[in-house]
Amino acid sequence: AQSVTQPDIHITVSEGASLELRCNYSYGATPYLFWYVQSPGQGLQLLLKYFSGDTLVQGIKGFEAEFKRSQSSFNLRKPSVHWSDAAEYFCAVGWISSGSARQLTFGSGTQLTVLP
Amino acid sequence: SQTIHQWPATLVQPVGSPLSLECTVEGTSNPNLYWYRQAAGRGLQLLFYSVGIGQISSEVPQNLSASRPQDRQFILSSKKLLLSDSGFYLCAWGGRTGRPLAKNIQYFGAGTRLSVL
C-alpha cells in the first residue's frame, strides 16, 4: 500500500533563511509526486509535481523539489523564505486504484512558521 | 479555465440535523470528483470519489454519503450529524485527458468548515 510520511509536524524559520521540508513515500511503482500548500481556512494549491525526467523540479513561488529514488524522498526546498510562505505544506503520492480511479495519498502536513 | 466551487464556506449545525454540502466544477467535462475531510493536524482523509454520474466509491464507512446527480456536481450528505463529523471538508476534481502526470493532479475547492454542536 502507498503511504507518505512528513516527519516534521512544525518548522520555524526566519524570513530570508533557506527551507527544506521533508517527504518520504512508499509505493510499489514509479510514483507521481506532488507538493501542495494550504493557507489557513483555504483549499490546497498545487506547488509542483513530478513523474519522470529531471529529478529536480521547479514550482510556483520559487519552490523546487528533488526526487531521490534511492531514498524514496521528495523534499521541498526554497532558498529564501518570505513571510507569505507561512502555511501548511502537504506532500502527496498519486496512484491508480483497482477500479482505475486516480487517487492521491497525502502526508499529515508540515506547518511552516516564518519569523520576521 | 476550470473552476471549482464549494458552499457554504462555513456551517454550524446541531447534532442530529441533516447535512448537504455542494461542490460544482466549471470548464471541464467528465471529471473525477473527490470529497476529503481534514481534521486538525491529521492531513486529508479521502471520504468518497466518483468517476461518473451516479458512480460513488466510499473509502471510509461512516455517517456520511455522497451523490453525483450531474456530471459536474458532487454532493456530500448526512441524515443525522454527529459531533465527530466536525471538520474541514474539501472537494477536488481531476481531469481524464492529457498526459499521465496531468491526469493525476487534483484541484481543490476552498473548503467548508463544519462545526457540529
Short mmCIF file of C-alpha atoms in Angstrom, two decimals:
data_model
loop_
_atom_site.label_atom_id
_atom_site.label_comp_id
_atom_site.label_asym_id
_atom_site.label_seq_id
_atom_site.Cartn_x
_atom_site.Cartn_y
_atom_site.Cartn_z
CA ALA A 1 0.00 0.00 0.00
CA GLN A 2 1.11 3.53 -0.64
CA SER A 3 1.95 5.96 2.14
CA VAL A 4 3.53 9.35 2.66
CA THR A 5 5.48 10.47 5.70
CA GLN A 6 6.24 14.06 6.57
CA PRO A 7 8.40 13.73 9.67
CA ASP A 8 8.30 17.40 10.65
CA ILE A 9 4.96 18.49 12.07
CA HIS A 10 6.06 22.08 12.57
CA ILE A 11 9.04 24.06 11.27
CA THR A 12 10.00 27.62 12.15
CA VAL A 13 12.42 29.64 10.04
CA SER A 14 13.42 33.29 9.86
CA GLU A 15 12.48 35.33 6.85
CA GLY A 16 15.25 35.14 4.26
CA ALA A 17 16.54 31.82 5.52
CA SER A 18 16.55 28.68 3.41
CA LEU A 19 13.90 25.99 3.83
CA GLU A 20 13.71 22.26 3.36
CA LEU A 21 10.58 20.24 4.08
CA ARG A 22 10.99 16.50 4.14
CA CYS A 23 8.79 13.93 2.47
CA ASN A 24 9.24 10.17 2.23
CA TYR A 25 6.92 7.92 0.32
CA SER A 26 6.21 4.24 -0.01
CA TYR A 27 4.87 2.98 -3.31
CA GLY A 28 5.49 -0.16 -5.34
CA ALA A 29 5.76 1.50 -8.72
CA THR A 30 7.18 4.72 -10.13
CA PRO A 31 5.32 7.38 -8.18
CA TYR A 32 3.55 10.52 -9.21
CA LEU A 33 4.60 13.03 -6.55
CA PHE A 34 3.13 16.36 -5.56
CA TRP A 35 3.54 19.20 -3.12
CA TYR A 36 0.50 21.28 -2.17
CA VAL A 37 0.27 24.36 0.04
CA GLN A 38 -2.68 25.37 2.19
CA SER A 39 -3.20 28.80 3.71
CA PRO A 40 -5.42 28.97 6.82
CA GLY A 41 -9.04 28.25 6.05
CA GLN A 42 -8.35 27.71 2.37
CA GLY A 43 -8.17 24.85 -0.08
CA LEU A 44 -4.98 23.28 -1.36
CA GLN A 45 -2.89 24.84 -4.12
CA LEU A 46 -0.53 22.78 -6.24
CA LEU A 47 3.08 23.88 -5.86
CA LEU A 48 4.82 21.35 -8.08
CA LYS A 49 4.62 17.84 -9.49
CA TYR A 50 6.90 15.03 -10.64
CA PHE A 51 6.61 11.79 -12.53
CA SER A 52 9.66 11.28 -14.67
CA GLY A 53 12.57 13.09 -16.25
CA ASP A 54 14.74 15.61 -14.48
CA THR A 55 14.70 14.79 -10.78
CA LEU A 56 14.82 18.45 -9.79
CA VAL A 57 11.51 20.11 -10.49
CA GLN A 58 10.63 23.76 -10.27
CA GLY A 59 7.31 25.01 -9.00
CA ILE A 60 5.49 28.20 -8.32
CA LYS A 61 6.50 30.82 -5.75
CA GLY A 62 10.20 29.93 -6.06
CA PHE A 63 9.88 26.40 -4.69
CA GLU A 64 11.69 23.37 -6.01
CA ALA A 65 11.75 19.71 -5.07
CA GLU A 66 14.19 16.89 -5.71
CA PHE A 67 13.17 13.30 -6.30
CA LYS A 68 15.63 10.75 -4.91
CA ARG A 69 14.56 7.24 -5.77
CA SER A 70 17.24 5.60 -3.62
CA GLN A 71 15.92 7.41 -0.56
CA SER A 72 12.23 7.34 -1.52
CA SER A 73 12.19 11.07 -0.87
CA PHE A 74 10.75 14.16 -2.48
CA ASN A 75 11.91 17.07 -0.35
CA LEU A 76 10.69 20.59 -0.93
CA ARG A 77 13.16 23.49 -0.85
CA LYS A 78 13.26 27.23 -1.13
CA PRO A 79 16.48 29.29 -1.00
CA SER A 80 14.98 32.31 0.74
CA VAL A 81 11.69 32.20 2.61
CA HIS A 82 9.22 35.07 2.57
CA TRP A 83 6.72 35.86 5.31
CA SER A 84 3.92 34.99 2.87
CA ASP A 85 5.19 31.40 2.71
CA ALA A 86 3.79 30.71 6.17
CA ALA A 87 1.24 27.95 5.58
CA GLU A 88 0.79 24.21 5.82
CA TYR A 89 2.51 22.05 3.23
CA PHE A 90 1.37 18.63 2.10
CA CYS A 91 3.27 16.03 0.15
CA ALA A 92 1.22 13.51 -1.82
CA VAL A 93 1.73 10.41 -3.93
CA GLY A 94 -0.58 9.70 -6.86
CA TRP A 95 -1.69 6.21 -7.75
CA ILE A 96 -4.41 4.33 -9.58
CA SER A 97 -6.90 2.21 -7.68
CA SER A 98 -8.11 -1.22 -8.75
CA GLY A 99 -11.10 0.44 -10.35
CA SER A 100 -8.82 2.65 -12.46
CA ALA A 101 -9.64 5.73 -10.40
CA ARG A 102 -6.77 8.11 -9.88
CA GLN A 103 -6.14 8.92 -6.25
CA LEU A 104 -3.81 10.87 -4.00
CA THR A 105 -2.49 9.78 -0.65
CA PHE A 106 -1.38 12.73 1.47
CA GLY A 107 1.13 13.12 4.25
CA SER A 108 -0.04 14.62 7.52
CA GLY A 109 1.40 18.01 6.62
CA THR A 110 4.12 20.35 7.87
CA GLN A 111 3.13 23.67 9.38
CA LEU A 112 5.61 26.41 8.45
CA THR A 113 6.02 29.49 10.63
CA VAL A 114 8.13 32.38 9.35
CA LEU A 115 9.68 34.76 11.85
CA PRO A 116 10.30 38.40 10.88
CA SER B 1 -10.37 27.90 -17.42
CA GLN B 2 -11.58 25.42 -14.88
CA THR B 3 -13.01 26.46 -11.53
CA ILE B 4 -14.41 24.60 -8.58
CA HIS B 5 -16.97 25.98 -6.16
CA GLN B 6 -17.92 24.78 -2.72
CA TRP B 7 -20.66 26.06 -0.49
CA PRO B 8 -21.34 27.04 2.11
CA ALA B 9 -17.95 28.25 3.31
CA THR B 10 -18.88 27.74 6.95
CA LEU B 11 -21.69 25.86 8.61
CA VAL B 12 -22.77 25.38 12.21
CA GLN B 13 -25.24 22.57 12.75
CA PRO B 14 -26.71 20.86 15.82
CA VAL B 15 -26.16 17.19 16.47
CA GLY B 16 -28.78 15.09 14.74
CA SER B 17 -29.52 17.59 11.99
CA PRO B 18 -29.12 16.79 8.28
CA LEU B 19 -26.27 17.98 6.11
CA SER B 20 -25.84 18.89 2.48
CA LEU B 21 -22.61 20.28 1.07
CA GLU B 22 -22.40 21.05 -2.60
CA CYS B 23 -19.49 21.14 -4.99
CA THR B 24 -19.62 22.14 -8.64
CA VAL B 25 -16.95 22.28 -11.32
CA GLU B 26 -16.91 24.52 -14.36
CA GLY B 27 -14.84 24.45 -17.51
CA THR B 28 -14.28 20.72 -17.80
CA SER B 29 -16.29 17.63 -18.67
CA ASN B 30 -16.48 14.20 -17.08
CA PRO B 31 -14.08 14.94 -14.24
CA ASN B 32 -13.17 12.62 -11.40
CA LEU B 33 -14.58 14.14 -8.22
CA TYR B 34 -13.45 13.70 -4.64
CA TRP B 35 -14.58 14.57 -1.10
CA TYR B 36 -11.95 14.82 1.63
CA ARG B 37 -12.18 15.62 5.33
CA GLN B 38 -9.38 17.38 7.12
CA ALA B 39 -9.13 17.18 10.89
CA ALA B 40 -6.69 19.42 12.72
CA GLY B 41 -3.14 18.10 12.45
CA ARG B 42 -4.21 14.93 10.69
CA GLY B 43 -3.86 15.61 6.99
CA LEU B 44 -6.52 14.76 4.43
CA GLN B 45 -8.74 11.73 4.58
CA LEU B 46 -10.46 10.66 1.38
CA LEU B 47 -14.17 10.08 2.01
CA PHE B 48 -15.67 9.47 -1.43
CA TYR B 49 -14.73 9.62 -5.06
CA SER B 50 -16.70 9.44 -8.28
CA VAL B 51 -15.62 8.62 -11.82
CA GLY B 52 -19.01 9.39 -13.36
CA ILE B 53 -22.65 10.29 -12.82
CA GLY B 54 -24.21 8.04 -10.21
CA GLN B 55 -20.91 6.25 -9.55
CA ILE B 56 -19.76 6.69 -5.95
CA SER B 57 -16.99 4.85 -4.14
CA SER B 58 -16.71 5.11 -0.39
CA GLU B 59 -13.34 4.91 1.29
CA VAL B 60 -14.37 5.08 4.92
CA PRO B 61 -17.57 3.64 6.46
CA GLN B 62 -19.28 6.46 8.30
CA ASN B 63 -22.25 8.64 8.84
CA LEU B 64 -21.91 10.40 5.51
CA SER B 65 -22.99 9.70 1.94
CA ALA B 66 -22.25 11.25 -1.43
CA SER B 67 -24.13 11.64 -4.68
CA ARG B 68 -23.33 12.83 -8.16
CA PRO B 69 -26.59 13.81 -9.82
CA GLN B 70 -24.91 15.67 -12.67
CA ASP B 71 -21.56 15.41 -14.41
CA ARG B 72 -20.04 18.37 -12.61
CA GLN B 73 -21.92 18.29 -9.32
CA PHE B 74 -20.90 16.38 -6.23
CA ILE B 75 -22.92 16.46 -3.01
CA LEU B 76 -21.94 15.32 0.47
CA SER B 77 -24.83 14.49 2.78
CA SER B 78 -25.79 13.17 6.15
CA LYS B 79 -29.19 12.33 7.61
CA LYS B 80 -28.09 12.90 11.21
CA LEU B 81 -24.87 14.68 12.08
CA LEU B 82 -22.59 13.51 14.87
CA LEU B 83 -20.14 15.58 16.88
CA SER B 84 -17.34 13.67 15.20
CA ASP B 85 -18.46 14.97 11.79
CA SER B 86 -16.98 18.37 12.60
CA GLY B 87 -14.07 19.30 10.37
CA PHE B 88 -12.95 20.96 7.19
CA TYR B 89 -14.41 19.39 4.05
CA LEU B 90 -12.67 19.74 0.75
CA CYS B 91 -13.92 18.90 -2.71
CA ALA B 92 -11.49 18.26 -5.55
CA TRP B 93 -11.61 17.39 -9.22
CA GLY B 94 -9.19 15.64 -11.52
CA GLY B 95 -9.07 15.54 -15.31
CA ARG B 96 -9.28 12.47 -17.50
CA THR B 97 -7.40 13.64 -20.56
CA GLY B 98 -3.83 14.62 -21.27
CA ARG B 99 -0.56 13.17 -20.14
CA PRO B 100 -0.43 10.65 -17.28
CA LEU B 101 1.01 13.18 -14.84
CA ALA B 102 -1.68 15.71 -15.68
CA LYS B 103 -4.38 13.11 -15.07
CA ASN B 104 -3.11 12.53 -11.54
CA ILE B 105 -3.35 16.16 -10.46
CA GLN B 106 -6.27 17.15 -8.26
CA TYR B 107 -7.58 20.70 -7.94
CA PHE B 108 -9.23 21.75 -4.73
CA GLY B 109 -12.10 23.99 -3.75
CA ALA B 110 -11.85 26.49 -0.91
CA GLY B 111 -13.46 24.12 1.56
CA THR B 112 -16.36 24.13 4.03
CA ARG B 113 -15.77 24.47 7.75
CA LEU B 114 -18.41 22.37 9.53
CA SER B 115 -18.98 22.69 13.25
CA VAL B 116 -21.41 20.27 14.84
CA LEU B 117 -22.59 21.41 18.28
#
